[in-house]
Short mmCIF file of C-alpha atoms (C1' of nucleotides) in Angstrom, two decimals:
data_model
loop_
_atom_site.label_atom_id
_atom_site.label_comp_id
_atom_site.label_asym_id
_atom_site.label_seq_id
_atom_site.Cartn_x
_atom_site.Cartn_y
_atom_site.Cartn_z
CA MET A 240 0.00 0.00 0.00
CA LEU A 241 1.19 3.46 -0.83
CA ASP A 242 1.03 6.33 1.58
CA MET A 243 -2.07 8.42 0.94
CA LYS A 244 -0.11 11.54 1.76
CA PHE A 245 2.48 10.60 -0.84
CA ILE A 246 -0.17 10.08 -3.50
CA ARG A 247 -1.76 13.41 -2.61
CA GLU A 248 1.53 15.23 -2.94
CA ASN A 249 2.96 13.36 -5.93
CA PRO A 250 0.05 12.31 -8.10
CA ASP A 251 2.04 12.49 -11.32
CA LEU A 252 4.86 10.36 -9.99
CA VAL A 253 2.34 7.78 -8.89
CA LYS A 254 0.57 7.76 -12.24
CA GLN A 255 3.85 7.42 -14.05
CA GLY A 256 4.92 4.50 -11.84
CA ILE A 257 1.64 2.70 -12.37
CA ARG A 258 1.89 3.21 -16.09
CA ASN A 259 5.43 1.89 -16.19
CA LYS A 260 4.28 -1.19 -14.37
CA GLY A 261 1.60 -1.74 -16.94
CA GLU A 262 -1.10 -1.56 -14.28
CA LYS A 263 -4.23 0.49 -14.19
CA ALA A 264 -5.51 2.48 -11.25
CA ASP A 265 -7.81 5.41 -10.83
CA VAL A 266 -5.51 7.87 -9.12
CA ASP A 267 -7.77 10.85 -9.75
CA GLY A 268 -10.72 8.98 -8.31
CA ILE A 269 -8.66 8.30 -5.23
CA LEU A 270 -7.64 11.90 -4.86
CA GLU A 271 -11.24 12.93 -5.15
CA LEU A 272 -12.38 10.49 -2.50
CA ASP A 273 -9.52 11.54 -0.27
CA GLU A 274 -10.62 15.14 -0.58
CA LYS A 275 -14.18 14.18 0.27
CA ARG A 276 -13.02 12.16 3.20
CA ARG A 277 -11.08 14.99 4.72
CA THR A 278 -13.94 17.43 4.29
CA ILE A 279 -16.32 15.13 6.12
CA ILE A 280 -13.78 14.48 8.83
CA GLN A 281 -13.56 18.16 9.53
CA GLN A 282 -17.32 18.47 9.78
CA VAL A 283 -17.88 15.42 11.88
CA GLU A 284 -15.06 16.22 14.22
CA SER A 285 -16.21 19.69 14.96
CA LEU A 286 -19.64 18.22 15.71
CA LYS A 287 -18.06 15.72 18.02
CA HIS A 288 -16.23 18.48 19.75
CA GLU A 289 -19.50 20.23 20.30
CA ARG A 290 -21.11 17.09 21.59
CA ASN A 291 -18.30 16.46 24.01
CA GLU A 292 -18.64 19.93 25.44
CA MET A 293 -22.37 19.62 25.80
CA SER A 294 -22.04 16.30 27.53
CA GLN A 295 -19.78 17.94 30.01
CA GLU A 296 -22.36 20.62 30.41
CA VAL A 297 -24.98 17.99 31.24
CA SER A 298 -22.69 16.51 33.79
CA ARG A 299 -22.10 19.88 35.39
CA LEU A 300 -25.77 20.82 35.48
CA LYS A 301 -26.70 17.52 37.05
CA LYS A 302 -24.08 17.89 39.68
CA GLU A 303 -25.46 21.32 40.53
CA GLY A 304 -28.95 19.88 40.65
CA LYS A 305 -30.15 22.00 37.76
CA PRO A 306 -32.37 20.74 34.95
CA ALA A 307 -30.49 19.51 31.90
CA ASP A 308 -33.34 18.35 29.70
CA GLU A 309 -32.88 21.06 27.15
CA VAL A 310 -29.18 20.46 26.66
CA ILE A 311 -29.80 16.74 26.50
CA SER A 312 -32.34 17.00 23.74
CA ARG A 313 -30.10 19.33 21.76
CA THR A 314 -27.22 16.95 22.15
CA ARG A 315 -29.39 14.12 21.02
CA GLU A 316 -29.92 15.89 17.75
CA ILE A 317 -26.24 16.49 17.27
CA SER A 318 -25.56 12.83 17.94
CA GLN A 319 -27.99 11.86 15.24
CA THR A 320 -26.27 14.14 12.76
CA ILE A 321 -22.92 12.68 13.73
CA LYS A 322 -24.24 9.23 13.11
CA ASP A 323 -25.23 10.15 9.58
CA TYR A 324 -21.88 11.71 8.85
CA ASP A 325 -20.07 8.75 10.33
CA GLU A 326 -21.93 6.43 8.05
CA ASP A 327 -20.95 8.44 5.00
CA LEU A 328 -17.39 8.58 6.21
CA LYS A 329 -17.26 4.86 6.71
CA LYS A 330 -18.51 4.24 3.21
CA ILE A 331 -15.95 6.60 1.74
CA GLU A 332 -13.09 5.14 3.72
CA PHE A 333 -14.12 1.67 2.69
CA SER A 334 -14.06 2.44 -1.01
CA LEU A 335 -10.94 4.51 -0.64
CA LYS A 336 -9.14 1.60 0.97
CA GLU A 337 -10.44 -0.74 -1.67
CA MET A 338 -9.03 1.49 -4.38
CA LEU A 339 -5.73 1.91 -2.59
CA ASP A 340 -5.43 -1.86 -2.28
CA TRP A 341 -5.27 -2.07 -6.04
CA ILE A 342 -2.52 0.47 -6.43
CA PRO A 343 0.73 -1.37 -7.07
CA ASN A 344 4.02 -0.43 -5.54
CA LEU A 345 6.03 2.00 -7.64
CA PRO A 346 9.22 0.83 -9.34
CA HIS A 347 12.49 2.08 -7.95
CA GLU A 348 14.15 4.72 -10.08
CA SER A 349 16.98 2.34 -10.96
CA VAL A 350 14.63 -0.18 -12.58
CA PRO A 351 14.78 -0.23 -16.38
CA VAL A 352 11.53 0.89 -17.92
CA GLY A 353 10.05 -1.80 -20.10
CA LYS A 354 6.94 -3.56 -21.22
CA ASP A 355 7.39 -7.22 -20.49
CA ALA A 356 9.93 -9.97 -19.94
CA SER A 357 11.62 -9.19 -23.24
CA ASP A 358 12.79 -5.89 -21.78
CA ASN A 359 14.44 -7.51 -18.78
CA VAL A 360 18.16 -7.04 -18.47
CA VAL A 361 20.76 -9.73 -17.94
CA ILE A 362 23.01 -8.53 -15.15
CA ARG A 363 25.54 -11.30 -15.00
CA ALA A 364 26.03 -15.00 -15.54
CA TRP A 365 28.00 -17.56 -13.59
CA GLY A 366 29.37 -20.97 -14.47
CA LYS A 367 30.19 -22.66 -17.68
CA ILE A 368 27.39 -24.01 -19.81
CA PRO A 369 28.16 -27.73 -19.69
CA GLU A 370 28.98 -29.63 -22.87
CA PHE A 371 28.26 -33.33 -23.22
CA ASP A 372 29.84 -35.88 -25.51
CA PHE A 373 26.81 -38.12 -25.40
CA GLU A 374 23.11 -37.79 -26.00
CA ILE A 375 21.64 -36.17 -22.92
CA SER A 376 18.24 -36.70 -21.36
CA GLY A 377 15.73 -34.29 -19.92
CA HIS A 378 14.95 -34.25 -16.22
CA LEU A 379 11.70 -36.12 -16.74
CA GLU A 380 13.37 -38.96 -18.55
CA ILE A 381 16.15 -39.14 -15.99
CA ALA A 382 13.74 -39.12 -13.07
CA GLU A 383 11.65 -41.83 -14.64
CA ARG A 384 14.62 -43.98 -15.56
CA LEU A 385 16.02 -43.80 -12.05
CA ASP A 386 12.55 -44.10 -10.52
CA ILE A 387 13.16 -41.17 -8.21
CA ILE A 388 10.20 -38.99 -9.11
CA ASP A 389 6.78 -40.39 -9.89
CA PHE A 390 4.37 -38.06 -11.62
CA PRO A 391 1.69 -40.60 -12.59
CA ARG A 392 1.23 -41.78 -9.02
CA GLY A 393 1.24 -38.19 -7.82
CA SER A 394 -1.58 -37.57 -10.26
CA LYS A 395 -3.45 -40.58 -8.95
CA VAL A 396 -3.15 -39.46 -5.36
CA SER A 397 -3.78 -35.75 -5.85
CA GLY A 398 -3.90 -34.65 -9.45
CA ARG A 399 -1.55 -33.33 -12.05
CA GLY A 400 1.21 -31.19 -10.73
CA PHE A 401 1.77 -33.03 -7.49
CA PRO A 402 5.05 -34.90 -7.80
CA VAL A 403 6.02 -37.85 -5.62
CA TYR A 404 9.69 -38.25 -4.73
CA LYS A 405 10.91 -41.74 -4.14
CA GLY A 406 13.98 -43.44 -2.75
CA LYS A 407 17.11 -41.50 -3.51
CA GLY A 408 15.00 -38.82 -5.13
CA ALA A 409 13.21 -38.19 -1.84
CA ARG A 410 16.52 -38.20 -0.07
CA LEU A 411 18.01 -35.79 -2.59
CA GLU A 412 15.11 -33.41 -2.16
CA ARG A 413 15.51 -33.48 1.60
CA ALA A 414 19.25 -33.02 1.22
CA LEU A 415 18.76 -29.93 -0.89
CA ILE A 416 16.44 -28.39 1.66
CA ASN A 417 18.75 -29.15 4.56
CA PHE A 418 21.80 -27.96 2.69
CA MET A 419 20.18 -24.64 1.86
CA LEU A 420 18.84 -24.08 5.35
CA ASP A 421 22.17 -24.92 6.91
CA THR A 422 24.07 -22.65 4.60
CA HIS A 423 21.77 -19.69 5.10
CA SER A 424 21.50 -20.05 8.84
CA ALA A 425 25.07 -21.00 9.68
CA GLU A 426 26.93 -18.95 7.08
CA HIS A 427 24.68 -16.14 5.90
CA GLY A 428 23.25 -15.08 9.24
CA TYR A 429 19.57 -15.90 8.80
CA ARG A 430 17.51 -17.21 11.66
CA GLU A 431 15.75 -20.41 10.74
CA VAL A 432 12.00 -20.54 11.22
CA PHE A 433 9.47 -23.25 10.54
CA THR A 434 6.06 -21.74 9.97
CA PRO A 435 2.50 -22.85 9.27
CA PHE A 436 1.55 -23.76 5.70
CA LEU A 437 -1.96 -22.38 6.11
CA VAL A 438 -2.52 -18.72 6.83
CA ASN A 439 -5.47 -16.44 7.33
CA ARG A 440 -6.76 -13.69 5.09
CA GLU A 441 -5.01 -10.90 7.00
CA SER A 442 -1.65 -12.49 6.34
CA MET A 443 -2.37 -12.84 2.65
CA TYR A 444 -3.35 -9.21 2.56
CA GLY A 445 -0.29 -8.16 4.51
CA THR A 446 2.18 -9.41 1.94
CA ALA A 447 -0.06 -8.26 -0.92
CA GLN A 448 -1.09 -11.62 -2.36
CA LEU A 449 -4.58 -10.32 -1.72
CA PRO A 450 -6.57 -8.90 -3.26
CA LYS A 451 -4.88 -9.37 -6.62
CA LEU A 452 -3.92 -13.04 -6.57
CA GLU A 453 -6.85 -14.72 -4.87
CA GLU A 454 -7.49 -16.84 -7.94
CA ASP A 455 -4.01 -18.29 -7.79
CA MET A 456 -4.32 -19.69 -4.32
CA TYR A 457 -5.87 -22.69 -2.67
CA LEU A 458 -8.46 -21.76 -0.10
CA CYS A 459 -9.93 -23.91 2.66
CA GLN A 460 -13.33 -22.30 2.63
CA GLU A 461 -14.56 -23.93 5.80
CA ASP A 462 -11.97 -22.04 7.82
CA ASP A 463 -11.11 -19.23 5.41
CA LEU A 464 -7.47 -20.31 5.44
CA PHE A 465 -5.19 -20.18 2.44
CA LEU A 466 -2.45 -22.61 1.54
CA ILE A 467 0.65 -20.52 1.22
CA PRO A 468 2.05 -19.89 -2.27
CA THR A 469 5.40 -19.04 -0.69
CA ALA A 470 6.96 -18.92 2.76
CA GLU A 471 7.22 -15.19 2.28
CA VAL A 472 3.67 -14.97 3.56
CA PRO A 473 3.95 -16.62 6.98
CA ILE A 474 7.48 -15.39 7.61
CA THR A 475 6.95 -11.74 6.75
CA ASN A 476 3.70 -11.79 8.71
CA LEU A 477 5.47 -12.93 11.86
CA HIS A 478 5.87 -9.30 12.82
CA ARG A 479 2.57 -7.94 11.58
CA ASP A 480 1.17 -5.26 13.90
CA GLU A 481 4.42 -4.98 15.77
CA ILE A 482 6.86 -2.20 16.49
CA LEU A 483 10.37 -3.58 16.35
CA ASP A 484 13.37 -2.26 18.22
CA GLY A 485 15.65 -0.53 15.76
CA GLU A 486 18.62 -2.25 17.27
CA ASN A 487 17.18 -5.60 16.24
CA LEU A 488 17.28 -4.64 12.57
CA PRO A 489 18.02 -6.03 10.16
CA VAL A 490 15.86 -9.06 10.89
CA ARG A 491 16.82 -11.98 8.67
CA TYR A 492 14.86 -15.21 8.46
CA CYS A 493 15.16 -18.32 6.39
CA GLY A 494 12.59 -21.06 6.32
CA TYR A 495 11.47 -24.08 4.43
CA THR A 496 7.88 -24.61 3.43
CA ALA A 497 5.92 -26.44 0.86
CA CYS A 498 4.34 -23.99 -1.57
CA PHE A 499 0.95 -24.34 -3.21
CA ARG A 500 -0.15 -22.66 -6.39
CA ARG A 501 -3.24 -23.24 -8.43
CA GLU A 502 -1.55 -21.85 -11.52
CA ALA A 503 -4.94 -20.81 -12.75
CA GLY A 504 -4.87 -19.57 -16.29
CA SER A 505 -1.73 -21.37 -17.30
CA TRP A 506 -3.31 -24.40 -18.86
CA GLY A 507 -1.28 -25.97 -21.55
CA LYS A 508 1.91 -24.15 -20.69
CA GLU A 509 4.71 -26.31 -19.40
CA THR A 510 2.28 -28.72 -17.86
CA ARG A 511 4.67 -31.61 -18.00
CA GLY A 512 7.25 -32.35 -15.37
CA PHE A 513 8.66 -29.95 -12.92
CA LEU A 514 8.40 -26.72 -14.72
CA ARG A 515 4.96 -25.96 -13.45
CA VAL A 516 3.55 -27.81 -10.47
CA HIS A 517 0.90 -27.17 -7.86
CA GLN A 518 3.03 -28.14 -4.91
CA PHE A 519 6.75 -27.64 -4.55
CA ASN A 520 9.36 -27.08 -1.92
CA LYS A 521 11.19 -23.88 -1.31
CA VAL A 522 13.58 -22.33 1.14
CA GLU A 523 12.80 -18.66 1.48
CA LEU A 524 14.84 -15.72 2.69
CA VAL A 525 13.11 -12.76 4.31
CA LYS A 526 14.57 -9.52 5.62
CA ILE A 527 13.15 -6.59 7.48
CA VAL A 528 15.55 -3.67 7.32
CA THR A 529 15.93 0.08 7.70
CA PRO A 530 14.83 2.06 4.63
CA GLU A 531 18.28 3.46 3.94
CA SER A 532 19.87 0.02 3.83
CA SER A 533 17.33 -1.88 1.79
CA TYR A 534 19.01 -1.72 -1.59
CA GLN A 535 22.27 -2.84 -0.16
CA GLU A 536 20.39 -5.64 1.59
CA LEU A 537 18.81 -6.63 -1.71
CA GLU A 538 22.23 -7.10 -3.23
CA SER A 539 23.38 -9.25 -0.34
CA LEU A 540 20.16 -11.26 -0.46
CA LEU A 541 20.83 -11.94 -4.12
CA LYS A 542 24.35 -12.97 -3.27
CA ASP A 543 23.16 -15.35 -0.56
CA ALA A 544 20.78 -17.03 -2.98
CA THR A 545 23.26 -17.35 -5.82
CA ARG A 546 25.90 -18.74 -3.47
CA ILE A 547 23.80 -21.88 -3.18
CA LEU A 548 24.03 -22.39 -6.92
CA GLU A 549 27.76 -21.76 -6.92
CA LEU A 550 28.25 -24.34 -4.19
CA LEU A 551 26.14 -26.79 -6.16
CA GLY A 552 27.99 -25.95 -9.36
CA ILE A 553 24.90 -25.06 -11.33
CA PRO A 554 25.28 -22.37 -13.99
CA TYR A 555 22.94 -19.44 -13.52
CA ARG A 556 22.34 -15.92 -14.61
CA VAL A 557 20.83 -12.93 -12.89
CA ILE A 558 18.11 -10.92 -14.57
CA GLU A 559 16.90 -7.53 -13.55
CA LEU A 560 13.20 -7.24 -14.17
CA CYS A 561 11.98 -4.23 -16.06
CA THR A 562 9.11 -2.12 -14.73
CA GLY A 563 6.52 -3.99 -16.77
CA ASP A 564 7.55 -7.41 -15.47
CA LEU A 565 7.71 -6.40 -11.84
CA SER A 566 5.18 -7.98 -9.50
CA PHE A 567 2.45 -5.98 -7.84
CA GLY A 568 4.25 -5.26 -4.59
CA ALA A 569 7.86 -5.13 -5.71
CA ALA A 570 9.89 -1.97 -6.21
CA LYS A 571 12.82 -3.84 -7.65
CA CYS A 572 13.43 -7.47 -8.40
CA TYR A 573 16.15 -9.79 -9.61
CA ASP A 574 15.36 -13.19 -11.00
CA ILE A 575 17.89 -15.98 -10.80
CA GLU A 576 17.70 -18.46 -13.63
CA VAL A 577 19.37 -21.86 -13.81
CA TRP A 578 20.48 -23.59 -16.97
CA SER A 579 18.63 -26.57 -18.32
CA PRO A 580 20.99 -28.38 -20.73
CA PHE A 581 18.19 -30.45 -22.19
CA GLU A 582 15.77 -27.62 -22.77
CA LYS A 583 18.70 -25.44 -23.68
CA ARG A 584 17.21 -22.53 -21.84
CA TRP A 585 17.19 -20.70 -18.57
CA LEU A 586 14.62 -21.54 -15.89
CA GLU A 587 13.56 -19.15 -13.17
CA ALA A 588 14.58 -20.55 -9.80
CA SER A 589 14.36 -17.49 -7.63
CA SER A 590 13.07 -13.97 -7.36
CA CYS A 591 14.73 -11.54 -4.99
CA SER A 592 12.62 -8.48 -4.35
CA ASN A 593 12.67 -5.27 -2.41
CA PHE A 594 9.18 -4.19 -1.40
CA GLU A 595 10.37 -1.05 0.31
CA ASP A 596 7.64 -0.05 2.77
CA PHE A 597 4.79 -1.37 0.63
CA GLN A 598 4.28 -4.53 2.64
CA ALA A 599 5.17 -2.91 5.97
CA ARG A 600 2.36 -0.43 5.51
CA ARG A 601 -0.16 -3.20 4.88
CA LEU A 602 1.28 -5.25 7.70
CA ASN A 603 1.29 -2.29 10.05
CA LEU A 604 4.84 -3.31 10.78
CA ARG A 605 7.03 -0.55 12.17
CA PHE A 606 10.26 0.02 14.01
CA ARG A 607 11.81 2.59 16.30
CA ARG A 608 15.38 3.70 15.71
CA VAL A 609 15.77 4.44 19.42
CA PRO A 610 13.29 3.75 22.21
CA THR A 611 12.09 7.36 22.22
CA ALA A 612 11.86 7.79 18.47
CA LYS A 613 8.69 7.89 16.39
CA PRO A 614 7.79 4.60 14.71
CA GLU A 615 8.71 4.30 11.04
CA PHE A 616 7.96 1.74 8.39
CA PRO A 617 10.86 -0.58 7.65
CA HIS A 618 11.54 -2.07 4.25
CA SER A 619 10.87 -5.74 3.63
CA LEU A 620 12.63 -8.02 1.18
CA ASN A 621 12.46 -11.61 0.24
CA GLY A 622 13.90 -14.09 -2.16
CA SER A 623 13.75 -17.75 -2.83
CA GLY A 624 16.88 -19.36 -1.71
CA LEU A 625 15.83 -21.48 -3.68
CA ALA A 626 12.91 -23.42 -5.11
CA THR A 627 13.88 -27.09 -5.25
CA SER A 628 11.73 -28.03 -8.22
CA ARG A 629 13.56 -25.90 -10.77
CA LEU A 630 16.78 -26.65 -9.00
CA MET A 631 16.15 -30.36 -9.35
CA VAL A 632 15.70 -29.99 -13.09
CA ALA A 633 19.09 -28.35 -13.47
CA LEU A 634 20.71 -30.65 -10.97
CA LEU A 635 19.63 -33.83 -12.69
CA GLU A 636 20.40 -32.61 -16.18
CA VAL A 637 23.75 -30.99 -15.43
CA ASN A 638 25.05 -33.93 -13.43
CA GLN A 639 23.93 -36.79 -15.66
CA THR A 640 26.49 -39.26 -16.94
CA ASP A 641 26.70 -41.25 -20.13
CA GLU A 642 25.58 -44.31 -18.18
CA GLY A 643 22.29 -42.66 -17.35
CA SER A 644 23.09 -42.07 -13.72
CA VAL A 645 23.36 -38.77 -11.82
CA MET A 646 26.33 -37.58 -9.79
CA VAL A 647 25.51 -35.85 -6.53
CA PRO A 648 27.37 -32.54 -6.09
CA ASP A 649 30.07 -32.72 -3.43
CA VAL A 650 28.41 -30.34 -1.00
CA LEU A 651 25.27 -32.46 -0.95
CA ARG A 652 26.93 -35.78 -0.27
CA LYS A 653 27.04 -35.42 3.46
CA TYR A 654 23.31 -34.83 3.30
CA THR A 655 22.41 -37.58 0.87
CA GLY A 656 24.85 -40.15 2.17
CA PHE A 657 25.48 -41.30 -1.41
CA PRO A 658 27.58 -39.84 -4.25
CA ILE A 659 25.60 -41.15 -7.19
CA ILE A 660 22.13 -42.23 -8.20
CA LYS A 661 22.29 -45.21 -10.53
CA ARG A 662 19.81 -46.98 -12.68
CA GLU A 663 19.88 -50.15 -10.62
CA ASP A 664 19.34 -48.30 -7.33
CA TYR A 665 16.06 -48.86 -5.66
"C1'" G B 231 -16.64 -30.40 20.37
"C1'" G B 232 -18.38 -29.34 25.98
"C1'" A B 233 -17.55 -26.28 30.73
"C1'" G B 234 -15.21 -22.16 32.96
"C1'" A B 235 -11.80 -17.73 33.23
"C1'" G B 236 -9.92 -13.70 30.78
"C1'" G B 237 -8.52 -10.04 26.86
"C1'" U B 238 -6.75 -2.39 29.42
"C1'" G B 239 -0.65 1.68 27.65
"C1'" C B 240 6.48 -1.08 26.73
"C1'" C B 241 5.29 -4.85 30.99
"C1'" G B 242 2.46 -6.00 35.51
"C1'" G B 243 -2.10 -4.40 37.25
"C1'" A B 244 -6.62 -1.04 38.99
"C1'" G B 245 -10.88 1.05 37.02
"C1'" C B 246 -19.39 3.46 41.29
"C1'" G B 247 -21.87 5.14 33.16
"C1'" G B 248 -19.60 11.66 33.36
"C1'" U B 249 -13.79 15.02 36.22
"C1'" C B 250 -10.39 8.15 32.49
"C1'" G B 251 -5.75 8.45 27.71
"C1'" A B 252 -6.83 5.94 31.86
"C1'" A B 253 -4.87 5.09 39.36
"C1'" C B 254 -0.64 2.32 41.24
"C1'" G B 255 3.95 -0.39 40.45
"C1'" G B 256 7.90 -1.62 37.14
"C1'" G B 257 10.60 -0.28 32.82
"C1'" C B 258 12.51 3.57 29.81
"C1'" G B 259 14.20 8.95 29.03
"C1'" C B 260 15.85 13.64 31.22
"C1'" G B 261 17.53 16.15 35.64
"C1'" A B 262 19.37 16.45 40.91
"C1'" C B 263 22.57 14.07 44.40
"C1'" U B 264 27.85 11.29 43.61
"C1'" G B 265 34.81 11.24 42.29
"C1'" G B 266 31.92 7.51 39.53
"C1'" A B 267 28.05 4.09 40.31
"C1'" A B 268 24.06 1.92 43.29
"C1'" A B 269 20.21 3.71 46.22
"C1'" U B 270 17.12 8.01 46.63
"C1'" C B 271 14.35 12.28 44.94
"C1'" G B 272 12.03 15.47 40.90
"C1'" C B 273 10.10 15.73 35.97
"C1'" G B 274 8.64 13.19 31.71
"C1'" U B 275 7.11 8.93 28.84
"C1'" G B 276 1.47 5.93 23.43
"C1'" U B 277 -0.54 5.50 18.57
"C1'" C B 278 -3.50 7.00 14.43
"C1'" C B 279 -6.37 10.71 11.83
"C1'" U B 280 -7.23 15.83 10.90
"C1'" C B 281 -6.72 21.30 10.87
"C1'" U B 282 -3.44 25.77 11.34
"C1'" U B 283 2.20 26.20 10.21
"C1'" A B 284 7.81 26.88 5.92
"C1'" A B 285 9.29 24.15 10.28
"C1'" U B 286 9.36 23.80 15.60
"C1'" A B 287 4.72 23.93 17.82
"C1'" G B 288 -0.36 24.15 18.77
"C1'" G B 289 -5.90 23.04 18.26
"C1'" G B 290 -9.47 19.12 17.49
"C1'" G B 291 -11.04 13.94 16.92
"C1'" A B 292 -10.38 8.73 17.66
"C1'" C B 293 -8.28 4.45 20.10
"C1'" C B 294 -9.01 0.06 26.83
"C1'" G B 295 -9.53 -7.68 21.62
"C1'" U B 296 -13.01 -6.68 16.91
"C1'" G B 297 -17.76 -5.11 15.16
"C1'" G B 298 -22.63 -3.50 16.37
"C1'" G B 299 -26.31 -1.53 20.10
"C1'" U B 300 -28.29 1.32 24.47
"C1'" U B 301 -27.29 6.47 26.37
"C1'" C B 302 -27.00 13.52 26.31
"C1'" G B 303 -22.36 10.72 27.61
"C1'" A B 304 -19.39 3.86 27.60
"C1'" A B 305 -12.96 1.01 29.16
"C1'" U B 306 -17.33 0.65 32.39
"C1'" C B 307 -24.20 -1.78 30.42
"C1'" C B 308 -26.29 -5.21 26.20
"C1'" C B 309 -25.46 -8.43 21.67
"C1'" A B 310 -22.33 -10.98 18.09
"C1'" C B 311 -17.64 -12.50 16.72
"C1'" C B 312 -12.25 -13.35 17.39
"C1'" C B 313 -8.21 -14.72 20.45
"C1'" U B 314 -5.69 -16.64 24.94
"C1'" C B 315 -5.66 -19.75 29.32
"C1'" U B 316 -7.60 -23.98 32.50
"C1'" C B 317 -10.47 -28.51 32.84
"C1'" C B 318 -13.16 -32.54 30.12
"C1'" G B 319 -13.80 -35.29 25.50
"C1'" C B 320 -11.54 -36.76 20.78
"C1'" C B 321 -7.00 -37.40 18.23
"C1'" A B 322 -1.56 -37.56 14.76
#
RNA sequence: GGAGAGGUGCCGGAGCGGUCGAACGGGCGCGACUGGAAAUCGCGUGUCCUCUUAAUAGGGGACCGUGGGUUCGAAUCCCACCCUCUCCGCCA
């Protein structure tokens, strides 16, 4: 959510930002409602002032044993008027908030202006694109051959897009998660958290999945709880409605959760294999930081995420999203893409975003620099560090051998307990 | 799911329907005392909205779990909901 005061004072900047993001919002309508709101507030508050004084008057008269009937009946009338105004005000504030909820965050000035993904900018690449002197297989074929991931049975149990990991595949998945959590918590300074996978509506609103993305999420209607599409939601919401001590910033969390996405509206696209699934595993990084440090923190967040890929030896590149490809709440975002040798293309494995104070405002999350200071909104950031599904694709394809087996990267071996997954393994 | 208790400021904890933004204690901040500290004493200490103002500042309104209601007036009465705790039941 943007600051109403900011919109009031910089309407053109706001309009420009929205346009650059390719979103639509009725800024003028908002300004108009805001104006109306403040007019009514002035009226209703002066009436309330009057009422308060008259109530005191009643109290005084009664104490002195004098009749107060006349004042009481006059006050009654004022109260009725107030009630009417209050009702109008409530209606206006409701629609104003509704409109504000649909205003996206503005892109940071450093973000390249562009229309869609084709205007994104490659920042850097790491690792050598592997060459093979044999005919390579895709991740699906490898997984099937080694019997480590079972899509048909996942479909039977749940439906398409719910993979089942088996044997060494299950172990590899668990190893990846543990390896990432260990690295982030022990070496990158994040505090590990394990959060719920179901969250309430307020939490979804707080991190700005609602109202825009309701269609994309699984909802347990009976309890009005949503399955989380990312750990960003429960983790960032940990401090909703809190005022943090400035000395505790930056707050850094990492956490594993399963992630659930309906992927509504993406029928037919990449529906096979791991590229688009309804449930996947992800280790997420979340930071809550002072405003002046957030862009520096974004860079270090990106570095923490890419370090995982370097340790695993998976080639990747970093993309800076242009304004038009930026998500609703993000002010700036880097995508990390891993190389799929079989597909011969880059696959998105992580997004690292700075939300500035956009989420904090919705979350009512604030901090005090010193105990006596006024509360301010901190900046919040998050990034996948990383999603295992896309990682698994690259991992299997990059590390395949001409015998059809898969070598486990060195750093993972202490987690898997085995160095290779072979065809005859069970 | 059943029965009970409770939700008040940074924390603990009061609060006959009017003088309660809220006693009292603790914490925290400033000051005094001290060589310095402890102890002690004095003063102060919320958030949001809005108006005036260039700013400092000041005026007004709101906030005692949330939302309604009663009333001239509600932290205080009534209703609904949410949450926490205890006991019972069920259960991985």
